[in-house]
Coordinates of C-alpha atoms in Angstrom, one line a residue:
M1 CA 22.4 2.6 -32.6
R2 CA 18.9 1.8 -31.5
F3 CA 17.4 4.1 -28.8
E4 CA 14.2 3.1 -27.1
V5 CA 12.0 4.2 -24.2
W6 CA 8.8 3.1 -22.5
A7 CA 6.2 6.0 -22.6
P8 CA 2.7 4.5 -22.8
R9 CA 0.8 7.8 -22.5
A10 CA 2.9 9.8 -24.9
E11 CA 1.4 11.1 -28.2
R12 CA 4.8 12.0 -29.6
M13 CA 8.4 11.1 -28.7
D14 CA 11.6 12.7 -29.9
L15 CA 15.2 11.5 -29.5
V16 CA 17.6 14.4 -29.0
L17 CA 21.3 13.9 -29.6
E18 CA 23.8 16.5 -28.4
G19 CA 25.8 18.0 -31.2
G20 CA 29.6 17.8 -31.2
A21 CA 32.1 20.7 -31.3
G22 CA 29.4 23.4 -30.9
A23 CA 27.0 21.9 -33.3
A24 CA 23.3 22.1 -32.7
R25 CA 21.4 19.3 -31.1
A26 CA 19.9 16.8 -33.6
T27 CA 16.3 15.7 -33.1
H28 CA 14.9 12.4 -34.4
A29 CA 11.3 11.5 -34.4
M30 CA 10.7 8.2 -32.6
A31 CA 8.1 5.6 -33.8
R32 CA 6.0 3.2 -31.8
D33 CA 7.4 -0.3 -31.6
A34 CA 5.2 -2.6 -33.7
E35 CA 5.6 -5.5 -31.2
R36 CA 5.5 -3.3 -28.1
P37 CA 3.0 -0.4 -28.7
E38 CA 3.9 1.3 -25.4
W39 CA 7.5 1.6 -26.4
W40 CA 9.1 4.1 -28.8
A41 CA 12.3 3.6 -30.8
A42 CA 14.6 5.3 -33.2
E43 CA 17.9 4.5 -35.0
A44 CA 20.7 7.1 -34.9
E45 CA 24.4 7.4 -35.0
G46 CA 25.9 6.8 -31.5
A47 CA 28.8 5.3 -29.6
D48 CA 30.3 5.2 -26.2
G49 CA 30.0 8.7 -24.7
T50 CA 27.2 9.9 -27.0
R51 CA 24.9 12.2 -25.0
Y52 CA 21.2 12.0 -25.6
G53 CA 17.8 12.5 -24.1
F54 CA 14.1 12.2 -24.8
A55 CA 11.4 14.8 -25.3
V56 CA 7.8 13.7 -24.3
D57 CA 5.1 15.4 -26.4
G58 CA 7.4 18.3 -27.3
G59 CA 8.4 19.1 -23.7
A60 CA 11.8 19.5 -22.2
V61 CA 14.6 17.1 -23.0
L62 CA 14.9 14.6 -20.2
P63 CA 17.4 11.9 -19.3
D64 CA 16.7 8.3 -20.3
P65 CA 14.9 6.4 -17.5
R66 CA 17.4 3.6 -18.2
S67 CA 20.3 5.9 -18.5
P68 CA 23.6 4.1 -18.0
R69 CA 25.5 7.4 -17.2
Q70 CA 24.6 10.9 -16.2
P71 CA 27.8 12.9 -16.8
D72 CA 26.2 16.2 -15.7
G73 CA 24.1 14.9 -12.9
P74 CA 20.5 13.7 -12.6
D75 CA 19.0 16.6 -14.7
G76 CA 21.5 16.5 -17.5
L77 CA 21.6 14.5 -20.7
S78 CA 22.3 10.7 -20.6
A79 CA 25.4 9.2 -22.1
V80 CA 25.8 5.9 -23.9
V81 CA 28.0 3.3 -22.2
D82 CA 29.6 0.4 -24.1
H83 CA 30.2 -2.1 -21.3
E84 CA 32.3 -4.3 -23.7
R85 CA 35.0 -1.6 -23.8
Y86 CA 36.3 -2.3 -20.3
A87 CA 39.1 -4.9 -20.2
W88 CA 38.6 -6.9 -17.0
R89 CA 42.0 -7.9 -15.4
A90 CA 41.2 -10.0 -12.4
P91 CA 40.1 -13.6 -13.1
W92 CA 37.0 -14.1 -11.0
A93 CA 35.0 -17.3 -10.4
G94 CA 32.8 -15.5 -7.8
R95 CA 32.7 -15.7 -4.1
G96 CA 29.5 -16.8 -2.4
L97 CA 28.0 -15.3 0.8
R98 CA 28.2 -18.6 2.8
D99 CA 30.7 -18.1 5.7
A100 CA 31.1 -14.4 4.6
V101 CA 32.3 -11.5 6.7
L102 CA 30.9 -8.3 5.2
Y103 CA 32.2 -4.7 5.5
E104 CA 29.7 -1.9 4.9
L105 CA 31.5 1.0 3.1
H106 CA 30.3 4.5 2.0
V107 CA 32.4 5.7 -0.9
G108 CA 32.0 9.4 -0.2
T109 CA 33.5 9.1 3.4
Y110 CA 35.7 6.1 3.3
T111 CA 38.5 8.4 2.1
P112 CA 38.8 12.2 2.1
E113 CA 38.8 12.2 -1.7
G114 CA 35.4 10.4 -1.7
T115 CA 35.9 8.5 -4.9
L116 CA 35.8 4.9 -6.0
D117 CA 39.4 5.0 -7.1
A118 CA 40.5 6.3 -3.8
A119 CA 38.5 3.6 -2.0
A120 CA 40.1 1.0 -4.2
G121 CA 43.5 2.2 -3.0
R122 CA 42.4 1.1 0.6
L123 CA 41.2 -2.4 -0.3
G124 CA 44.5 -3.9 0.9
H125 CA 43.5 -3.0 4.4
L126 CA 40.3 -5.0 4.1
A127 CA 42.1 -8.0 2.6
E128 CA 44.5 -7.9 5.6
L129 CA 41.6 -7.5 8.0
G130 CA 40.1 -10.7 6.7
V131 CA 36.7 -9.7 5.5
T132 CA 35.3 -11.5 2.5
H133 CA 32.9 -8.9 0.9
V134 CA 32.7 -5.2 0.6
E135 CA 29.1 -3.9 0.8
L136 CA 29.0 -0.5 -1.0
M137 CA 26.3 1.9 0.0
P138 CA 24.1 3.2 -2.9
L139 CA 25.9 4.6 -6.0
C140 CA 23.1 5.9 -8.2
P141 CA 23.3 9.6 -9.1
F142 CA 21.8 12.2 -6.8
P143 CA 21.9 16.0 -6.7
G144 CA 25.1 17.6 -5.6
R145 CA 28.4 15.9 -4.8
H146 CA 27.9 14.4 -1.3
G147 CA 25.1 12.4 0.3
W148 CA 24.3 9.0 1.8
G149 CA 23.0 7.8 -1.6
Y150 CA 19.5 6.8 -0.6
E151 CA 18.0 9.7 -2.6
G152 CA 19.4 8.4 -5.9
V153 CA 17.7 8.5 -9.3
S154 CA 18.8 7.0 -12.6
L155 CA 18.8 3.4 -11.3
W156 CA 21.1 2.1 -14.0
A157 CA 23.9 4.7 -13.6
V158 CA 26.8 5.5 -11.2
H159 CA 27.2 8.8 -9.4
E160 CA 29.6 10.9 -11.5
P161 CA 31.5 12.5 -8.6
Y162 CA 32.4 9.0 -7.4
G163 CA 34.0 8.4 -10.8
G164 CA 31.1 7.1 -12.9
P165 CA 30.7 3.6 -14.6
E166 CA 34.4 3.1 -15.4
A167 CA 35.5 3.8 -11.8
L168 CA 33.0 1.3 -10.5
K169 CA 34.4 -1.4 -12.8
R170 CA 38.0 -0.5 -11.7
F171 CA 36.9 -0.8 -8.0
V172 CA 35.2 -4.2 -8.5
D173 CA 38.2 -5.4 -10.5
A174 CA 40.6 -4.3 -7.8
A175 CA 38.4 -5.9 -5.1
H176 CA 38.3 -9.2 -7.0
G177 CA 42.1 -9.0 -7.4
H178 CA 42.3 -8.9 -3.5
G179 CA 39.9 -11.9 -3.3
L180 CA 37.1 -9.7 -2.1
G181 CA 33.5 -10.0 -3.3
V182 CA 31.4 -6.9 -3.8
V183 CA 27.8 -6.3 -2.7
L184 CA 25.9 -3.2 -3.8
D185 CA 23.1 -1.5 -1.9
V186 CA 20.2 -0.7 -4.2
V187 CA 17.1 1.3 -3.5
H188 CA 13.9 0.1 -5.2
N189 CA 11.3 1.4 -2.7
H190 CA 11.6 5.1 -3.7
L191 CA 13.5 7.6 -5.7
G192 CA 14.9 10.9 -4.5
P193 CA 12.7 14.0 -4.5
S194 CA 15.1 15.9 -6.9
G195 CA 16.0 14.8 -10.4
N196 CA 13.3 12.2 -10.6
H197 CA 11.9 12.5 -14.1
L198 CA 10.2 9.0 -14.3
P199 CA 6.6 10.3 -13.9
A200 CA 6.9 12.2 -17.2
F201 CA 7.4 8.9 -19.0
G202 CA 4.8 6.6 -17.4
P203 CA 3.1 5.3 -14.3
Y204 CA 6.3 4.4 -12.4
F205 CA 4.5 5.4 -9.1
T206 CA 1.0 4.8 -7.8
D207 CA -1.3 6.4 -5.3
T208 CA -2.8 3.0 -4.6
H209 CA -0.2 2.7 -1.8
H210 CA 1.8 5.2 0.2
T211 CA 5.2 5.1 1.8
P212 CA 7.2 7.4 4.0
W213 CA 8.4 9.0 0.8
G214 CA 5.0 9.5 -0.8
A215 CA 3.4 7.6 -3.6
A216 CA 4.7 4.0 -3.8
V217 CA 6.7 2.5 -6.7
N218 CA 4.1 0.9 -8.9
L219 CA 4.5 -2.9 -8.4
D220 CA 0.9 -3.9 -8.7
A221 CA -1.3 -1.2 -10.4
P222 CA -1.9 -0.8 -14.1
G223 CA 1.5 -0.5 -16.0
S224 CA 3.3 -2.3 -13.2
D225 CA 4.6 -5.1 -15.6
E226 CA 7.0 -2.6 -17.2
V227 CA 7.9 -1.0 -13.8
R228 CA 8.9 -4.4 -12.4
A229 CA 10.9 -5.1 -15.6
Y230 CA 12.6 -1.7 -15.1
L231 CA 13.7 -2.7 -11.6
L232 CA 14.7 -6.2 -12.6
G233 CA 16.8 -4.9 -15.5
S234 CA 18.6 -2.5 -13.2
A235 CA 19.4 -5.2 -10.6
L236 CA 20.6 -7.7 -13.2
G237 CA 22.7 -5.0 -14.9
W238 CA 24.7 -4.4 -11.8
L239 CA 25.4 -8.1 -11.4
R240 CA 26.2 -8.7 -15.1
D241 CA 27.8 -5.6 -16.5
Y242 CA 29.7 -4.6 -13.4
R243 CA 30.4 -8.2 -12.1
I244 CA 28.9 -7.3 -8.7
D245 CA 28.5 -10.4 -6.5
G246 CA 25.3 -9.6 -4.7
L247 CA 22.8 -6.9 -3.9
R248 CA 21.6 -5.5 -0.6
L249 CA 17.9 -4.4 -1.0
D250 CA 17.0 -1.4 1.0
A251 CA 13.8 -1.4 3.2
V252 CA 12.0 -4.1 1.3
H253 CA 9.0 -3.7 3.7
A254 CA 8.2 -0.5 1.8
L255 CA 7.8 -2.5 -1.5
R256 CA 4.0 -2.5 -1.6
D257 CA 2.9 -5.4 -3.8
T258 CA -0.4 -7.2 -3.7
R259 CA 0.2 -9.4 -6.7
A260 CA 0.2 -13.2 -6.3
R261 CA 3.9 -13.4 -7.1
H262 CA 5.7 -10.8 -5.0
F263 CA 8.3 -8.7 -6.8
L264 CA 11.0 -10.0 -4.4
E265 CA 10.2 -13.6 -5.5
E266 CA 10.4 -12.6 -9.1
L267 CA 13.7 -10.8 -8.5
A268 CA 15.2 -13.7 -6.6
A269 CA 14.3 -16.1 -9.4
A270 CA 15.8 -13.8 -12.0
V271 CA 19.1 -13.5 -10.0
D272 CA 19.3 -17.3 -9.6
G273 CA 18.8 -17.6 -13.4
L274 CA 21.6 -15.1 -14.1
S275 CA 23.8 -16.9 -11.6
A276 CA 23.4 -20.1 -13.6
E277 CA 24.0 -18.3 -16.8
V278 CA 27.3 -16.6 -15.7
D279 CA 28.4 -19.6 -13.6
R280 CA 29.2 -17.7 -10.5
P281 CA 27.3 -17.3 -7.2
L282 CA 25.0 -14.3 -6.8
G283 CA 23.0 -13.4 -3.8
L284 CA 20.3 -11.0 -2.5
I285 CA 20.4 -9.6 1.1
A286 CA 17.2 -7.8 2.3
E287 CA 16.8 -5.0 4.8
S288 CA 13.5 -5.6 6.4
D289 CA 11.8 -4.6 9.7
L290 CA 9.1 -7.3 9.4
N291 CA 10.9 -10.1 11.2
D292 CA 9.3 -12.4 8.6
P293 CA 11.5 -15.5 7.9
R294 CA 9.5 -16.1 4.7
L295 CA 11.8 -13.6 3.0
I296 CA 14.8 -16.0 3.4
T297 CA 12.8 -19.3 3.0
P298 CA 13.5 -21.0 -0.3
R299 CA 10.8 -20.6 -3.0
A300 CA 10.3 -24.4 -3.0
G301 CA 9.3 -24.1 0.6
G302 CA 6.8 -21.3 0.1
G303 CA 9.2 -18.4 0.7
L304 CA 10.5 -15.6 -1.4
G305 CA 13.9 -17.1 -1.9
L306 CA 16.3 -14.3 -0.9
Y307 CA 19.7 -15.4 0.4
A308 CA 19.8 -13.4 3.7
Q309 CA 18.4 -10.5 5.6
W310 CA 19.7 -7.9 8.1
N311 CA 18.8 -8.8 11.7
D312 CA 18.2 -5.5 13.6
D313 CA 17.0 -7.5 16.7
F314 CA 20.5 -8.7 17.2
H315 CA 21.8 -5.2 16.9
H316 CA 19.2 -3.8 19.3
A317 CA 19.9 -6.5 21.9
L318 CA 23.7 -6.0 21.7
H319 CA 23.4 -2.2 21.8
T320 CA 21.3 -2.2 25.0
V321 CA 23.8 -4.7 26.6
L322 CA 26.7 -2.5 25.7
T323 CA 25.3 1.0 26.3
G324 CA 22.3 0.6 28.7
E325 CA 20.2 2.8 26.3
S326 CA 16.4 2.2 26.6
Q327 CA 14.7 4.8 24.5
G328 CA 12.5 4.2 21.4
Y329 CA 12.8 0.7 19.9
Y330 CA 15.4 -0.3 22.5
A331 CA 12.9 -0.3 25.3
D332 CA 11.8 -4.0 25.0
F333 CA 15.4 -5.2 24.7
A334 CA 16.5 -3.1 27.7
A335 CA 14.1 -4.6 30.2
R336 CA 16.4 -7.6 30.5
P337 CA 19.2 -7.0 28.0
L338 CA 21.2 -10.2 28.5
A339 CA 18.0 -12.3 28.2
A340 CA 17.1 -10.4 25.0
L341 CA 20.6 -11.1 23.6
A342 CA 20.3 -14.8 24.6
K343 CA 16.9 -15.2 22.8
T344 CA 18.2 -13.5 19.7
L345 CA 21.4 -15.6 19.5
T346 CA 19.4 -18.9 19.9
C347 CA 16.1 -18.1 18.1
G348 CA 17.1 -15.6 15.5
F349 CA 14.6 -12.9 16.3
F350 CA 13.7 -11.3 19.6
H351 CA 10.3 -10.2 18.3
D352 CA 8.9 -13.4 16.9
G353 CA 5.2 -12.7 17.5
T354 CA 5.8 -10.9 20.9
F355 CA 4.4 -7.5 21.8
S356 CA 6.5 -4.6 20.6
S357 CA 5.9 -1.5 22.8
F358 CA 7.6 0.7 20.1
R359 CA 4.9 -0.4 17.6
G360 CA 2.1 -0.9 20.1
R361 CA 1.3 -4.4 18.7
G362 CA 2.5 -7.9 18.2
H363 CA 5.4 -8.1 15.8
G364 CA 7.3 -10.8 13.9
R365 CA 7.2 -14.5 13.3
P366 CA 9.3 -17.3 14.7
V367 CA 12.3 -18.6 12.8
D368 CA 12.0 -22.3 12.0
R369 CA 15.5 -23.3 13.3
A370 CA 15.3 -26.7 11.6
R371 CA 14.8 -25.1 8.2
T372 CA 16.7 -21.8 8.4
P373 CA 20.5 -21.8 8.6
A374 CA 21.8 -19.1 10.9
Y375 CA 24.0 -17.6 8.1
R376 CA 20.8 -16.3 6.4
L377 CA 20.6 -13.6 9.1
L378 CA 23.2 -10.8 9.3
G379 CA 24.5 -9.8 12.7
Y380 CA 26.2 -6.4 13.4
A381 CA 27.0 -4.1 16.2
Q382 CA 26.9 -0.9 14.0
T383 CA 25.6 0.1 10.6
H384 CA 25.2 3.3 8.7
D385 CA 21.6 3.5 9.9
Q386 CA 22.2 2.9 13.5
I387 CA 25.0 5.4 13.7
G388 CA 23.9 8.0 11.1
N389 CA 20.4 8.3 12.4
R390 CA 21.6 9.3 15.8
A391 CA 21.4 13.1 16.3
Q392 CA 25.2 13.4 16.5
G393 CA 26.1 10.4 14.3
D394 CA 28.1 9.0 17.2
R395 CA 29.7 5.6 17.0
L396 CA 29.9 3.2 19.9
S397 CA 33.5 4.2 20.3
A398 CA 32.4 7.7 21.4
S399 CA 31.0 6.4 24.6
L400 CA 32.3 2.9 25.3
S401 CA 35.7 1.7 26.6
S402 CA 37.9 -0.3 24.4
G403 CA 37.1 -3.3 26.5
L404 CA 33.4 -3.1 25.9
L405 CA 34.0 -2.5 22.2
A406 CA 36.1 -5.7 22.2
C407 CA 33.1 -7.5 23.9
G408 CA 30.8 -6.3 21.2
A409 CA 33.2 -7.5 18.5
A410 CA 33.6 -10.9 20.1
L411 CA 29.8 -11.5 20.3
T412 CA 29.4 -10.3 16.6
L413 CA 32.3 -12.2 15.0
T414 CA 31.9 -15.4 16.9
G415 CA 28.1 -15.5 16.8
P416 CA 25.9 -17.7 14.6
F417 CA 24.9 -15.0 12.1
T418 CA 26.8 -13.8 9.1
P419 CA 28.8 -10.9 10.6
M420 CA 28.9 -7.4 9.1
L421 CA 31.1 -4.4 10.1
F422 CA 30.7 -0.8 9.4
M423 CA 33.7 1.0 8.0
G424 CA 36.1 2.2 10.8
E425 CA 34.5 0.0 13.4
E426 CA 37.5 -2.3 13.2
W427 CA 39.8 0.3 14.8
A428 CA 37.2 2.1 17.0
A429 CA 37.2 5.1 14.7
G430 CA 37.1 8.4 16.5
T431 CA 35.2 10.1 13.7
P432 CA 31.4 10.3 13.8
W433 CA 29.3 9.3 10.8
Q434 CA 26.6 12.0 10.5
F435 CA 23.7 12.7 8.2
F436 CA 24.8 14.9 5.4
T437 CA 23.3 16.2 2.1
D438 CA 24.3 18.4 -0.8
H439 CA 20.9 19.4 -2.3
T440 CA 21.2 21.9 -5.1
D441 CA 17.6 23.0 -4.6
P442 CA 17.6 25.7 -1.9
E443 CA 14.0 25.0 -0.8
L444 CA 14.7 21.3 -0.5
A445 CA 17.9 21.9 1.3
E446 CA 16.2 24.1 3.9
A447 CA 13.3 21.6 4.3
V448 CA 15.8 18.8 5.0
R449 CA 17.8 20.9 7.4
R450 CA 14.7 21.9 9.5
G451 CA 13.1 18.5 9.3
R452 CA 16.2 16.9 10.7
R453 CA 16.3 19.3 13.6
R454 CA 12.6 18.9 14.3
E455 CA 13.0 15.2 14.3
F456 CA 15.3 15.3 17.3
A457 CA 13.9 18.4 19.1
A458 CA 11.5 16.2 21.0
H459 CA 14.5 14.3 22.5
G460 CA 16.1 17.4 24.0
W461 CA 18.2 18.5 21.1
T462 CA 18.0 22.2 20.2
E463 CA 16.4 23.1 16.9
E464 CA 18.2 26.5 16.6
P465 CA 20.9 27.1 19.2
T466 CA 21.4 30.7 20.1
P467 CA 24.9 32.2 20.7
R468 CA 24.2 31.6 24.5
Q469 CA 23.4 28.0 23.8
R470 CA 26.7 27.0 22.2
H471 CA 27.4 24.7 25.1
I472 CA 24.2 22.7 24.3
E473 CA 24.5 19.9 21.8
H474 CA 22.6 20.5 18.6
V475 CA 21.8 18.6 15.4
P476 CA 24.5 19.1 12.8
D477 CA 23.4 21.0 9.6
P478 CA 23.2 18.3 6.9
Q479 CA 24.0 20.9 4.2
D480 CA 27.2 22.2 5.9
P481 CA 30.2 20.7 4.1
K482 CA 31.9 20.2 7.4
T483 CA 29.3 17.7 8.4
R484 CA 30.5 15.4 5.6
E485 CA 34.1 16.2 6.3
R486 CA 33.8 15.2 10.0
S487 CA 32.4 11.9 8.8
C488 CA 35.4 10.9 6.7
L489 CA 37.6 8.2 8.2
D490 CA 41.0 9.3 9.7
W491 CA 43.4 6.8 8.2
S492 CA 46.2 7.8 10.6
E493 CA 44.2 6.3 13.5
P494 CA 44.9 2.6 12.9
E495 CA 48.6 3.2 13.4
R496 CA 48.2 4.5 17.0
E497 CA 46.7 3.4 20.2
P498 CA 44.1 2.6 21.3
H499 CA 43.0 2.0 17.7
A500 CA 45.8 -0.4 16.8
R501 CA 44.9 -2.7 19.7
V502 CA 41.3 -2.8 18.7
L503 CA 42.2 -3.5 15.0
A504 CA 44.5 -6.4 16.1
W505 CA 41.6 -7.8 18.1
Y506 CA 39.2 -7.7 15.1
R507 CA 41.8 -9.4 12.9
D508 CA 42.3 -12.1 15.5
L509 CA 38.5 -12.8 15.7
I510 CA 38.0 -12.9 12.0
A511 CA 41.0 -15.3 11.7
L512 CA 39.4 -17.5 14.3
R513 CA 36.1 -17.5 12.4
R514 CA 37.9 -18.5 9.2
T515 CA 39.8 -21.4 10.8
R516 CA 37.4 -22.8 13.4
A517 CA 34.5 -24.6 11.8
D518 CA 32.3 -24.4 15.0
L519 CA 32.0 -20.6 14.4
T520 CA 30.3 -21.1 11.0
D521 CA 28.1 -23.9 12.1
P522 CA 24.7 -23.0 10.5
D523 CA 22.6 -24.9 13.2
L524 CA 20.9 -22.1 15.2
A525 CA 19.5 -24.8 17.5
A526 CA 23.0 -25.9 18.5
V527 CA 23.9 -22.5 20.0
R528 CA 23.9 -22.5 23.9
V529 CA 24.1 -19.5 26.2
A530 CA 24.4 -18.8 29.9
Y531 CA 24.3 -15.4 31.6
D532 CA 23.9 -13.5 34.8
E533 CA 22.0 -10.2 34.4
A534 CA 23.1 -9.0 37.9
A535 CA 26.8 -9.9 37.6
G536 CA 26.9 -8.7 33.9
W537 CA 28.6 -11.8 32.3
F538 CA 27.5 -13.7 29.2
A539 CA 28.8 -16.9 27.7
V540 CA 28.1 -18.7 24.4
R541 CA 28.8 -22.3 23.5
R542 CA 29.6 -23.0 19.8
G543 CA 30.6 -26.7 19.5
D544 CA 33.9 -27.1 21.3
L545 CA 34.4 -23.3 21.6
R546 CA 33.3 -21.1 24.5
I547 CA 33.0 -17.3 24.2
A548 CA 32.9 -15.4 27.4
V549 CA 32.3 -11.7 28.0
N550 CA 32.4 -9.7 31.2
L551 CA 30.4 -6.4 30.7
S552 CA 30.7 -5.2 34.3
G553 CA 33.2 -3.0 36.0
E554 CA 34.2 -5.8 38.3
A555 CA 36.1 -9.0 37.8
A556 CA 33.8 -12.0 37.1
A557 CA 34.0 -15.7 37.8
I558 CA 32.2 -17.4 34.9
P559 CA 31.3 -21.1 35.3
L560 CA 32.0 -22.3 31.8
G561 CA 31.9 -26.0 32.7
A562 CA 35.0 -26.5 30.6
P563 CA 37.9 -27.6 32.8
H564 CA 41.4 -26.8 31.4
A565 CA 39.9 -25.3 28.3
R566 CA 42.6 -23.6 26.2
V567 CA 42.5 -19.8 25.6
L568 CA 42.6 -19.0 21.9
A569 CA 42.2 -15.3 22.2
A570 CA 41.6 -12.8 25.0
W571 CA 41.3 -9.1 25.2
D572 CA 43.2 -9.0 28.5
P573 CA 45.6 -11.7 29.7
V574 CA 43.7 -14.5 31.5
D575 CA 44.5 -17.9 32.9
A576 CA 42.7 -21.0 31.5
P577 CA 40.0 -22.4 33.7
G578 CA 41.2 -24.9 36.3
A579 CA 39.6 -28.1 37.3
D580 CA 36.5 -26.3 38.5
G581 CA 35.9 -25.0 34.9
V582 CA 35.5 -21.4 36.1
L583 CA 37.0 -18.6 34.0
R584 CA 38.0 -15.5 35.8
L585 CA 37.7 -12.5 33.5
P586 CA 38.9 -8.9 34.3
P587 CA 36.3 -6.1 34.1
E588 CA 35.0 -5.2 30.6
S589 CA 36.9 -8.0 28.9
C590 CA 36.3 -11.1 26.9
A591 CA 37.9 -14.4 25.8
V592 CA 37.5 -17.2 23.3
L593 CA 38.4 -20.7 24.5
A594 CA 38.6 -24.2 23.0
L595 CA 38.0 -27.6 24.7
A596 CA 40.7 -29.2 22.6

């Protein structure tokens, strides 16, 4: 086999192969590549499973920056993976993201086992629910067994406790067998603080820019050509070698890049090229807090050409409508919550150049509704971030009635945006989803523990509760194994009330979205809304459909202007509007109606 590595500053490079059956490690001197002087290469015997590493200038043996597998964790030797060995079973022509319903899933808590194989065993539930794509949270290796995955390293490998590379292929194969596409969350803006050996090989990071995690990934300083190629290769590998259907790009606003061609544009072009090569649809979905529609504007129109992006403004507006919360970034939305929701549903962003009190400045840019189809924005009532970054990791179901949860589902699943659910949301899961880690470095573990508590101390949460303060809510210890255990879904819940009723409601709404073309109309300008802040009702017009929600504790008379409209779905039994076109909804209830 040929082993190669980019190490521009090295004076000497050695390939180290693990000996079999107790034999000593074999060391092979590497030579500079004649055509790529910053690269080193060596030929040696190897096959699938062969463990190896590189020594820079006679130093410690480190894993390959492009390691396809880390059997012993981020600090161990790499292992060769022969991707051709896996025999794919499910024929798959691909499934595009147009008209999709996504389902965000964390492998480590979707089941108590916390493995890809165990998660694959629950895919039938998702097929029956009616979602089209599973969005997996990050899978790259990180220290310990359990974590969110956003501190991963080895960007070409799969976390071994989840099952490693073969398990991911089995999961994708099983998902495709159920007709489900798979989207993978990838993190290019930083690497974890533990197990990150890239700086030993070359300028993967730069002090030219700084991010919340320290030095930025080097996208525009000297050496950045190879760093960009490293990230591109990783992204394309997931799509090609694992037959993933799309990538969710974490926090792209933290990708500091001053080059004329932004890294995201280069990545989007490469993915489009691969899509044409493999003849199946592939897409990129960005997480961004910039409210900049240029991300999802086609490259021919001067944009970066990504397929879609998360829309936190919709979440924030909906959250304030449902909960009444007004702290932090919710403040601007909470001033007139139904008006904020109305603007978001009809314009895309709430902050589209308006003043953001949370940021203390103007924020965002208007969406050109004539050029931007609504499906390029993802809408959601809950995500891993919006739940897990609360002090207690409490879901909406911890504080809202089933009726209000049904209203939130109706607005999300019948809205103009591509809907996304967070695992367990569909049955109003009673389990929290908390922040948990499993750092093997004691100092790092303690720093994370105390940092998490300090973060919320200013909001009234106790940093270190004393025995007399046990009645006071405190921030869970991320390192306590019980924090992760509490966050695992309880799969007995969907079979009993009130969870079963909520699950049936989600299934009904998704079925309506699949069968009613008005609900996937991409014309954002065609969405019409009406609302009454004081009375607490909100109505949406999507073509011949009307969606009405009553968020108040009193019955509401909602003037739909749709005499004798037919009720397609309702949380509580309701009569169709009479000749006056008025729908009378019970408290905390909702309905979907059709004119014909």
